CSV table of C-alpha atoms and ligand atoms in Angstrom, one decimal:
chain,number,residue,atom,x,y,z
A,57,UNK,CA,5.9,14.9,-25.2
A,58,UNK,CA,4.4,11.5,-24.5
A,59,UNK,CA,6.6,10.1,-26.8
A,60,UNK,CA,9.4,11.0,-24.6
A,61,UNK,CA,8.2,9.0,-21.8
A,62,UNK,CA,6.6,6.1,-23.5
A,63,UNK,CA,9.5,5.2,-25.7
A,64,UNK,CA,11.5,5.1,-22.4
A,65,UNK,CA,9.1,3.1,-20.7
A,66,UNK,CA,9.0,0.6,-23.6
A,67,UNK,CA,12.9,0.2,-23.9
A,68,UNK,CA,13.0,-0.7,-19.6
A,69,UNK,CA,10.1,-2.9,-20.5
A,70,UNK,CA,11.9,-4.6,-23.0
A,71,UNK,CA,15.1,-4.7,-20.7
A,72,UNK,CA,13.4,-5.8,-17.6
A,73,UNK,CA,12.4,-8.8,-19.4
A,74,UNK,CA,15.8,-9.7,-21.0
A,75,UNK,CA,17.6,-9.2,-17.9
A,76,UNK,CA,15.5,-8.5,-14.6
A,77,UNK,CA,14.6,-11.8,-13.8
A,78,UNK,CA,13.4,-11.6,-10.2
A,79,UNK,CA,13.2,-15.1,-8.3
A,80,UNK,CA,10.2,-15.2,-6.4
A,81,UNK,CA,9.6,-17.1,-3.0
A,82,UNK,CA,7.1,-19.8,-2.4
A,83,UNK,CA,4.7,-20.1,0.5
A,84,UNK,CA,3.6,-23.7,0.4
A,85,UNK,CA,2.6,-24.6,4.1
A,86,UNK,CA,4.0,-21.5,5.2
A,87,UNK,CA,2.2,-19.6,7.5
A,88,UNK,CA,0.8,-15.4,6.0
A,89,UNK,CA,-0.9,-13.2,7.9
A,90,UNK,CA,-3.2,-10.9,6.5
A,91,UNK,CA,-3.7,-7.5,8.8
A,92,UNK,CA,-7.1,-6.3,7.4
A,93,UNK,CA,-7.3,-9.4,5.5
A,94,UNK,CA,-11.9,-9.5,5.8
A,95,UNK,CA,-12.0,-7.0,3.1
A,96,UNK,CA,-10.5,-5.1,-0.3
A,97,UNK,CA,-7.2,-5.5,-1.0
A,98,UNK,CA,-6.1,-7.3,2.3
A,99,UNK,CA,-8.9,-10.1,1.3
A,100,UNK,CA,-7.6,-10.3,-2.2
A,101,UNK,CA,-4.2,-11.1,-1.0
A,102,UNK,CA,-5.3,-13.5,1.5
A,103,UNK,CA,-7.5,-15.3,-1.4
A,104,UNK,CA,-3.9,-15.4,-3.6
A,105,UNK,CA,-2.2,-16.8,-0.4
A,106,UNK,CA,-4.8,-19.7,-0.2
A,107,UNK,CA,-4.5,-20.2,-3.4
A,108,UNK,CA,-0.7,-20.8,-3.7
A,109,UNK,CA,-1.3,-23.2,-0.9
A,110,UNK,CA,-0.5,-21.2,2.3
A,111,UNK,CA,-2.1,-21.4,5.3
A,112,UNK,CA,-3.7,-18.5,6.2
A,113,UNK,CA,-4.8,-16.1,9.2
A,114,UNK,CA,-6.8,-13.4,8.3
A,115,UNK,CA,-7.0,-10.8,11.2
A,116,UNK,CA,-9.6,-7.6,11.5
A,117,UNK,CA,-11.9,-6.6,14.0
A,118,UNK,CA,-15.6,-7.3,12.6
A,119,UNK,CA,-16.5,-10.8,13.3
A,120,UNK,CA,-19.5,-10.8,10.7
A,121,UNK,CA,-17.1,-9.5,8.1
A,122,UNK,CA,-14.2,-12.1,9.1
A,123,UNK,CA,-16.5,-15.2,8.5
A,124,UNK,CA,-17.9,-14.1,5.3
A,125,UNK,CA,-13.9,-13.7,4.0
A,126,UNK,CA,-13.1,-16.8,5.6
A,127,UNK,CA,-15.5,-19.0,4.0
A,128,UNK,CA,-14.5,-17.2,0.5
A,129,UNK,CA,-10.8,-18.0,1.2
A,130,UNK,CA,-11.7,-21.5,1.8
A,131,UNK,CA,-13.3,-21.9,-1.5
A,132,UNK,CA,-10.0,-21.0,-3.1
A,133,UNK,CA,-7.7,-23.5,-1.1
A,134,UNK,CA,-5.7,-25.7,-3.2
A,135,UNK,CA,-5.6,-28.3,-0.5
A,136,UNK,CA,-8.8,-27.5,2.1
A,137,UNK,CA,-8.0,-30.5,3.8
A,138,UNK,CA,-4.3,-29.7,4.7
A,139,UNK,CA,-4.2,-25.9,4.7
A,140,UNK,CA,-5.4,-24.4,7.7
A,141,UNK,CA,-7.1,-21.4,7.4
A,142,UNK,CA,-8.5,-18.9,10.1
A,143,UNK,CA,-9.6,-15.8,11.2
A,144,UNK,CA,-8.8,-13.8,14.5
A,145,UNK,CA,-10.6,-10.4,15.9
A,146,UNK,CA,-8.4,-7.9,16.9
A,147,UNK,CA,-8.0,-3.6,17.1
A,148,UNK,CA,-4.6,-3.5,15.8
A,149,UNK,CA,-4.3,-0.6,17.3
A,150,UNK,CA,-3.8,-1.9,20.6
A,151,UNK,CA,0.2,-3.3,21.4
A,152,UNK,CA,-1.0,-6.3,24.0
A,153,UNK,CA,-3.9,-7.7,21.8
A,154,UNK,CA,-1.8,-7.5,18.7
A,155,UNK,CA,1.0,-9.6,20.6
A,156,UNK,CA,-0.2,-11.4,22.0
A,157,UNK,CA,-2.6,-13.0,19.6
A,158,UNK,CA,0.3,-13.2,17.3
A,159,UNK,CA,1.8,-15.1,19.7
A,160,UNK,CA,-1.0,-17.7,20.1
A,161,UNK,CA,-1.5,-18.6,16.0
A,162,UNK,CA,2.1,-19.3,16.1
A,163,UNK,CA,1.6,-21.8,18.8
A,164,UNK,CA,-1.7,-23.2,16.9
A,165,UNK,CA,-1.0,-22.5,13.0
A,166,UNK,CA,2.8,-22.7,13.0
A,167,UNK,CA,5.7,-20.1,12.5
A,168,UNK,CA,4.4,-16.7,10.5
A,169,UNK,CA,6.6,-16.5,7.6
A,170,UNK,CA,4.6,-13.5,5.7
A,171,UNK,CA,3.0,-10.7,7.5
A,172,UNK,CA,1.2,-8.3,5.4
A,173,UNK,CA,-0.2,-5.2,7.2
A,174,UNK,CA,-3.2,-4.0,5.1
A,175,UNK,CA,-5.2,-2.8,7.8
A,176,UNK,CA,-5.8,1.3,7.0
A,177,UNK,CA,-8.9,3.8,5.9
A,178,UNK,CA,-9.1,7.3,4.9
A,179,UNK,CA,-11.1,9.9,6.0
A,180,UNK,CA,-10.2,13.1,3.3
A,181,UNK,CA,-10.9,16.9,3.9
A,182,UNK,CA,-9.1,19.9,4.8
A,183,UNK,CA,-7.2,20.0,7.8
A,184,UNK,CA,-9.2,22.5,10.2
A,185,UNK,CA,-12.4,20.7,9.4
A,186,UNK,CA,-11.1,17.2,11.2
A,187,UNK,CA,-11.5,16.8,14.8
A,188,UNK,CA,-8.6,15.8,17.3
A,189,UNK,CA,-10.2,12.4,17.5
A,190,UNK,CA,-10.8,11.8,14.2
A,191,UNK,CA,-7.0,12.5,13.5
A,192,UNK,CA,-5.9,10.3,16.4
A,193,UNK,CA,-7.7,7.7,14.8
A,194,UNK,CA,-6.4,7.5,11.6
A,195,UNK,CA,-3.2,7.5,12.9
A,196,UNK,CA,-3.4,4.9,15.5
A,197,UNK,CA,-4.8,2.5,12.5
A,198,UNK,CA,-2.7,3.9,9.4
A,199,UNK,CA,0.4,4.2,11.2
A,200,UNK,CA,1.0,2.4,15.0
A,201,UNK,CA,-1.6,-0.2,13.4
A,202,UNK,CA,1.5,-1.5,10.8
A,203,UNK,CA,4.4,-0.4,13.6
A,204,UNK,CA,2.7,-2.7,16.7
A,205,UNK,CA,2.5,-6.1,14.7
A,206,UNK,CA,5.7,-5.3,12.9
A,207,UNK,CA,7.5,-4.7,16.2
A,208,UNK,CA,6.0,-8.2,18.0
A,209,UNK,CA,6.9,-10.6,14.9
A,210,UNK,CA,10.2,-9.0,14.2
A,211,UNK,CA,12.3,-10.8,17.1
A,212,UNK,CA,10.8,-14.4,16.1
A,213,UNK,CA,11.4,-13.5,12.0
A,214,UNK,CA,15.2,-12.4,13.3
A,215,UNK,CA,15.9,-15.4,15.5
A,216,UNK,CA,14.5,-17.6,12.4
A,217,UNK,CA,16.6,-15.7,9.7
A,218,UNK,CA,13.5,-15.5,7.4
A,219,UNK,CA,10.8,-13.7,6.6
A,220,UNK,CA,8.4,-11.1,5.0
A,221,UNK,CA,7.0,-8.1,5.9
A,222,UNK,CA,4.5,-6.0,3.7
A,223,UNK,CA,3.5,-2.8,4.2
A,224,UNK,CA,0.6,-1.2,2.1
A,225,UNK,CA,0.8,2.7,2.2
A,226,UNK,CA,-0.4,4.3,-0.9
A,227,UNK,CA,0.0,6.7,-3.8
A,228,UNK,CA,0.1,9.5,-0.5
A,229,UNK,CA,3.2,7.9,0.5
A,230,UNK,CA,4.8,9.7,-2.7
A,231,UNK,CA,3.5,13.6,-2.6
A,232,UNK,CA,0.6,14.8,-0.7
A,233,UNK,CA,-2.7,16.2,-2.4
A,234,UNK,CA,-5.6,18.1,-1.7
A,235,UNK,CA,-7.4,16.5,1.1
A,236,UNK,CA,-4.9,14.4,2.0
A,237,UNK,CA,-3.1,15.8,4.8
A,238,UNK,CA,-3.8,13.7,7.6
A,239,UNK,CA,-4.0,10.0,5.8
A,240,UNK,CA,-0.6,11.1,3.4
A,241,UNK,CA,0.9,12.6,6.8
A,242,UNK,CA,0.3,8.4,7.8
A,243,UNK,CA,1.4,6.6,5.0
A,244,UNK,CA,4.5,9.1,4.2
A,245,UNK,CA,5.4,8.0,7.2
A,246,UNK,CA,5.0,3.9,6.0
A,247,UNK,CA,7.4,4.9,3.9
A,248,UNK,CA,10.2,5.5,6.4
A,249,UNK,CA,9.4,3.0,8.9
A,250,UNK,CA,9.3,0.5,5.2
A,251,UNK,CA,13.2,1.8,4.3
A,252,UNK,CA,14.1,2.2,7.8
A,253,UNK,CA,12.9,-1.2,8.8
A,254,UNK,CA,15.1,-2.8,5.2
A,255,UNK,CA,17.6,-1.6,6.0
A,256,UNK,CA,17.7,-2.9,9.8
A,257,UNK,CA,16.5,-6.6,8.7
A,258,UNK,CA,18.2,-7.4,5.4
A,259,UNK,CA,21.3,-8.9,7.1
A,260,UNK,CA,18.8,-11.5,8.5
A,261,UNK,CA,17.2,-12.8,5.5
A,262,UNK,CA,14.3,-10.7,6.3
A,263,UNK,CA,12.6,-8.5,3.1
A,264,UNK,CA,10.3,-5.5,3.6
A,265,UNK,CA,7.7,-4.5,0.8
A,266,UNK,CA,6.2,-1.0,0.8
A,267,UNK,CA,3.5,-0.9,-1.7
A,268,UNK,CA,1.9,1.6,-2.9
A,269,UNK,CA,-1.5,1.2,-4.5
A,270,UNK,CA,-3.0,3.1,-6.6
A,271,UNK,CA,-7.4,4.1,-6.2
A,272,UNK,CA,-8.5,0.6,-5.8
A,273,UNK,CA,-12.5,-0.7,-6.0
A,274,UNK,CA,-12.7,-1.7,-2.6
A,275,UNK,CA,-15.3,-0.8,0.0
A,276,UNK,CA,-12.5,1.3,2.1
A,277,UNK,CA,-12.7,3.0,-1.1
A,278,UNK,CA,-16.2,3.6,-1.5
A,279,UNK,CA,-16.2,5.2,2.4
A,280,UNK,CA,-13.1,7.2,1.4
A,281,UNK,CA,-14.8,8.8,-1.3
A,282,UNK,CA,-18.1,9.9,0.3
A,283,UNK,CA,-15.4,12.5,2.6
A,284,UNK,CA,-13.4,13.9,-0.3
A,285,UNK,CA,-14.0,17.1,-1.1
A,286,UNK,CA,-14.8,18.9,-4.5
A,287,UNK,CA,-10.8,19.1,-5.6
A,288,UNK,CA,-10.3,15.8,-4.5
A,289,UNK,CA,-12.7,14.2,-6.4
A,290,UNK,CA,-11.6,16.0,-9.6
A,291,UNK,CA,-8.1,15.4,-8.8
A,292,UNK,CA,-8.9,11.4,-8.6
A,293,UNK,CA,-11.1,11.3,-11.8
A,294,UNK,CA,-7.8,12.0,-13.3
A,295,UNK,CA,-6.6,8.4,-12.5
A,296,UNK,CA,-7.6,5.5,-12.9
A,297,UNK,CA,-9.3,3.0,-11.0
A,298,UNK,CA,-8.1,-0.4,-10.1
A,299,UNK,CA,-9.1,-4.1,-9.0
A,300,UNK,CA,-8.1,-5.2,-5.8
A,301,UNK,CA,-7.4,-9.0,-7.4
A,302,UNK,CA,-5.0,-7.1,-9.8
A,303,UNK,CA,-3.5,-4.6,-7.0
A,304,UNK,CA,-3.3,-8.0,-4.9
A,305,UNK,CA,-1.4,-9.9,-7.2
A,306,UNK,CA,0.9,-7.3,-8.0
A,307,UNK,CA,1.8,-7.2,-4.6
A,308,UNK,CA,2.1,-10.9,-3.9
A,309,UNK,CA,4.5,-11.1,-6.7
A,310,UNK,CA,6.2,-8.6,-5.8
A,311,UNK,CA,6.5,-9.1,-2.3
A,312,UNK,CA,7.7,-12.5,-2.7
A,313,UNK,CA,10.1,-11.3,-5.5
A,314,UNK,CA,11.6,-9.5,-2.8
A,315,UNK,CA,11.2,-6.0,-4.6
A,316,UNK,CA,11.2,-2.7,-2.5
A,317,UNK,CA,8.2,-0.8,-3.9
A,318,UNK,CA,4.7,-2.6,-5.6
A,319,UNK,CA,3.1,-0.4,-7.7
A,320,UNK,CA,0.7,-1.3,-10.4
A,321,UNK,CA,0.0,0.6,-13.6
A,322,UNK,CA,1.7,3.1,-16.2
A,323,UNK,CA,1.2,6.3,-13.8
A,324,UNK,CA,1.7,4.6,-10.5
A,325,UNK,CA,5.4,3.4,-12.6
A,326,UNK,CA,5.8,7.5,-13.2
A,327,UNK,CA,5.3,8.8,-9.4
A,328,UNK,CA,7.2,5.7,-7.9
A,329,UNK,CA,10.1,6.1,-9.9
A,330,UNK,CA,10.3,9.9,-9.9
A,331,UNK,CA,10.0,9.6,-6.0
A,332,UNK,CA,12.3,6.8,-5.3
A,333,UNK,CA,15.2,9.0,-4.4
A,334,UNK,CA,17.7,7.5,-1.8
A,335,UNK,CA,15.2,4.0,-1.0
A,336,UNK,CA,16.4,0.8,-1.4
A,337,UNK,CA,17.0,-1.0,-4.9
A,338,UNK,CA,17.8,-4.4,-5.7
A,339,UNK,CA,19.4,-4.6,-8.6
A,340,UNK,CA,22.2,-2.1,-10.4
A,341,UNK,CA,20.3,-2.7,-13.9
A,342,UNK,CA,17.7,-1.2,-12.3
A,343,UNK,CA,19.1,2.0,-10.9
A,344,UNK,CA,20.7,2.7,-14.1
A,345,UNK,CA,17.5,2.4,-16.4
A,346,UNK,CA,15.6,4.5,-13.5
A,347,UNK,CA,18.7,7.4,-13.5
A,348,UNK,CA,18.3,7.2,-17.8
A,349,UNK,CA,14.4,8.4,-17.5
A,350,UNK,CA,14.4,10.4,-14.1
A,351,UNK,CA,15.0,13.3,-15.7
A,352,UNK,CA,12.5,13.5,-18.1
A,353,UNK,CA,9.7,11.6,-15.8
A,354,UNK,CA,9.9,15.5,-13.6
A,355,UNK,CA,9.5,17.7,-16.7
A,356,UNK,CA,6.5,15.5,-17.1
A,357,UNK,CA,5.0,15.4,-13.8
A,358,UNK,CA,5.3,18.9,-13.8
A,359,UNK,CA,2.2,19.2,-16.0
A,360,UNK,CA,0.4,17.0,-13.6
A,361,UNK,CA,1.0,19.1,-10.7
A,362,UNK,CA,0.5,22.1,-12.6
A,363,UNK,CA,-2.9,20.4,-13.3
A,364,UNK,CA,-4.0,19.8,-9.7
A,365,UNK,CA,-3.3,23.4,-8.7
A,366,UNK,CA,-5.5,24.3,-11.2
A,367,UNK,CA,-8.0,22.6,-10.5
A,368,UNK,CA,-7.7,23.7,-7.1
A,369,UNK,CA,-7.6,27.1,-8.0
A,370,UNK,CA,-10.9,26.6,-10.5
A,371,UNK,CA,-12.6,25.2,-7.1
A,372,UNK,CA,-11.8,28.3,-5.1
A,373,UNK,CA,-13.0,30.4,-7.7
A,374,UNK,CA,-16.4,29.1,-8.0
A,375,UNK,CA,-16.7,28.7,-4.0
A,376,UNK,CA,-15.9,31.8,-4.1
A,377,UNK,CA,-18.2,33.1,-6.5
A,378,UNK,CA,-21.0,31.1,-4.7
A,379,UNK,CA,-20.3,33.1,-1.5
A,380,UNK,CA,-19.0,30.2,0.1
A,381,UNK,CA,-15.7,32.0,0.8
A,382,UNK,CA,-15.1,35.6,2.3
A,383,UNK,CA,-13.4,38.1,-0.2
A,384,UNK,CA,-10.0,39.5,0.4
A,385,UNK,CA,-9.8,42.3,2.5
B,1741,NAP,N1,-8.6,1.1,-1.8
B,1741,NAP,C1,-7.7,2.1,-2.2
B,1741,NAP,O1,-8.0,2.9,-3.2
B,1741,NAP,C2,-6.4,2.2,-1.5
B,1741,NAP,C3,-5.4,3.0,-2.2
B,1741,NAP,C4,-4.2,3.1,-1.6
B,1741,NAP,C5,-4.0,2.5,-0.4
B,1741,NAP,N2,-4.9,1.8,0.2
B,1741,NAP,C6,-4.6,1.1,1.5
B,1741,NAP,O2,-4.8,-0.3,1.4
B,1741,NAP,C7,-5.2,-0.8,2.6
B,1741,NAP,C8,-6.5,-1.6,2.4
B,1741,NAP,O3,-7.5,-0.8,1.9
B,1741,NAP,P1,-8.9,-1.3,1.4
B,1741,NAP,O4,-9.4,-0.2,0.5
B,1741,NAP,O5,-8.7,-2.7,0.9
B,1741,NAP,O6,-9.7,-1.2,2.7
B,1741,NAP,P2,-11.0,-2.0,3.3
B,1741,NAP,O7,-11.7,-2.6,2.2
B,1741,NAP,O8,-11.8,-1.0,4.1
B,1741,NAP,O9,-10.4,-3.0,4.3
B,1741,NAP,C9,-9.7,-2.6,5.4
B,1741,NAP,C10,-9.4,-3.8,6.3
B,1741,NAP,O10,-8.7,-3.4,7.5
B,1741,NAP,C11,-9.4,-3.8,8.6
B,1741,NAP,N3,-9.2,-2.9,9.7
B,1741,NAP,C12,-9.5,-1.5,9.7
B,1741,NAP,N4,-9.3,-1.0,10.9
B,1741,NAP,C13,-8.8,-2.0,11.7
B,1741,NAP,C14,-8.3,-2.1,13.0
B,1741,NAP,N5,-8.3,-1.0,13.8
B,1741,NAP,N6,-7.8,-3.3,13.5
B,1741,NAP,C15,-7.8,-4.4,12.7
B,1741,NAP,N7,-8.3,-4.4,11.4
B,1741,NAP,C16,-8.7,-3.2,10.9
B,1741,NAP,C17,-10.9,-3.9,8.2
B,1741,NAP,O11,-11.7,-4.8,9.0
B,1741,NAP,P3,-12.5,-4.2,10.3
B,1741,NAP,O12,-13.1,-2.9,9.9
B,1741,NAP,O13,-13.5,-5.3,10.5
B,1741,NAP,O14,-11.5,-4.1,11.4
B,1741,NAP,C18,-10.7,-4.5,6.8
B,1741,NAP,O15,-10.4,-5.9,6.9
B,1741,NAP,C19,-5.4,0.3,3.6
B,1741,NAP,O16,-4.2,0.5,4.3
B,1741,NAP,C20,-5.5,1.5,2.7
B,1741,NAP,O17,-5.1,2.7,3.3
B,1741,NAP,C21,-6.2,1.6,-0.3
């Protein structure tokens, strides 16, 4: 069976090479900013934005946290004496603050050409267990956090006829699991604002990015896992685990490639291309390879879902056997 999909796989590889060049932008002295940019992957990207001679604005709300990133983003400018590189504290979640502080690095830095929004968390557990505040707050920061500073840049990135916007929802984005409901409820919802949003700014030169990473080694990561529960954790040891240097340069590239979707690695390629249904594409190569492998990509996944529910199913037999839940009436 895994012949079916890695011969496939190979044979797109092989094509994409020959034929699916992808011209990617350059951000010399242009101005990026980084939305969650003191830590993980946000940090990573802002590191690669230094490096490829950007200046940079970094933007999160822990001070402490801000300077440590900045002085590491500093130590990986190609020109530290031309590129301007700075930090700003602010709750995304709040319109004014977000806008207004936008408005002010324009004015010092110089026109934002890149905004990547990779502010976010996760909290994991079931539903009835979360509390109305706790819900409220990963929605404000997952979802308004990416629609505020999208909403203030957009006129300026319209009236210039350039730009790029990234969005960073997840493997969630694609199909919800265990312990996911409130955090995929967020970033499925990335997912329309991202095709919604390309669709609106294409005729003005403006791209939109949606990626999608896979479980990254980052300390949002290390919080997200001490909340999953049992299934969750067995679901993820299915996967694997990713760098954020590699996550972050797979965005970057693709970002300024002016691709759609980022996703990194062989099952991250599965889910994104199974779920891609009526999103945005940017070449006709592509679509046809995708529509050749479609097919077979769902008789495969249906062994990984059929997986998941069993381990589901496995956990609800030993809770169950542990007394932990009531019997059937
Ligand atoms: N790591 C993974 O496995 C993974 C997988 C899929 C998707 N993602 C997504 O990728 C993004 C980055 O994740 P990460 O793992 O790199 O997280 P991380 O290491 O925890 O970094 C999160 C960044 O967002 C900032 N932030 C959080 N809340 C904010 C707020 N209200 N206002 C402004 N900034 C805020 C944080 O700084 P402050 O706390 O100081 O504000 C920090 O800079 C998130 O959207 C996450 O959902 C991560």
């Amino acid at each position: 069976m895994v012949v079916f999909l890695i011969v496939p796989f190979l044979i797109i590889s092989f094509m994409w090479k020959l034929f699916g060049n992808i011209k990617v932008k350059d951000i010399t002295n242009r101005h990026v900013v980084i939305i969650g940019g003191s830590s993980g992957i946000g940090k990573s990207l802002a590191i690669l934005a230094a490096k490829k001679n950007a200046h940079v604005t970094i933007i999160a709300r822990n001070i402490d946290k801000l300077s440590e990133a900045i002085t590491e983003i500093k130590e990986n400018a190609i020109n530290p004496t031309d590129q301007k590189i700075n930090f700003v504290s602010v709750d995304v979640t709040n319109f004014e603050d977000v806008e207004n502080n936008l408005c002010e690095i324009e004015e010092t830095v110089g026109p934002i050409y890149m905004l990547v929004n990779c502010a976010g968390f996760a909290v994991c557990g079931e539903l009835e267990n979360f509390t109305v505040n706790q819900i409220k707050s990963l929605i404000n920061v997952n979802l308004l956090g990416s629609i505020y500073p999208i909403k203030a840049i957009v006129p300026k990135f319209k009236e210039r006829k350039e730009g790029i916007i990234v969005l960073t929802g997840s493997q969630v984005s694609l199909f919800g699991l265990y312990g996911y409901s409130v955090y995929s409820s967020c970033k499925f919802a990335l997912r329309g604002l991202a095709e919604s949003l390309y669709m609106e700014l294409k005729p003005y030169n403006i791209s939109v990015t949606l990626a999608l990473p896979p479980d990254t080694d980052t300390p949002g990561f290390k919080e997200e896992n001490k909340t999953k529960p049992i299934e969750t954790l067995r679901i993820s040891d299915m996967g694997d685990i990713f760098n954020p240097g590699d996550v972050a340069n797979k965005i970057m590239r693709d970002a300024l490639g002016g691709q759609f979707f980022s996703h990194i690695g062989f099952e991250s390629f599965i889910t994104t291309t199974l779920c891609k249904g009526m999103s945005p594409f940017t070449s006709f190569f592509q679509v046809i390879m995708e529509s050749m492998i479609i097919g077979w990509i769902r008789l495969i996944s249906s062994f990984y879902v059929h997986r998941f529910h069993k381990i589901v199913q496995l956990c609800y037999d030993e809770k169950k056997k542990q007394k932990k839940i009531k019997p059937n009436m």
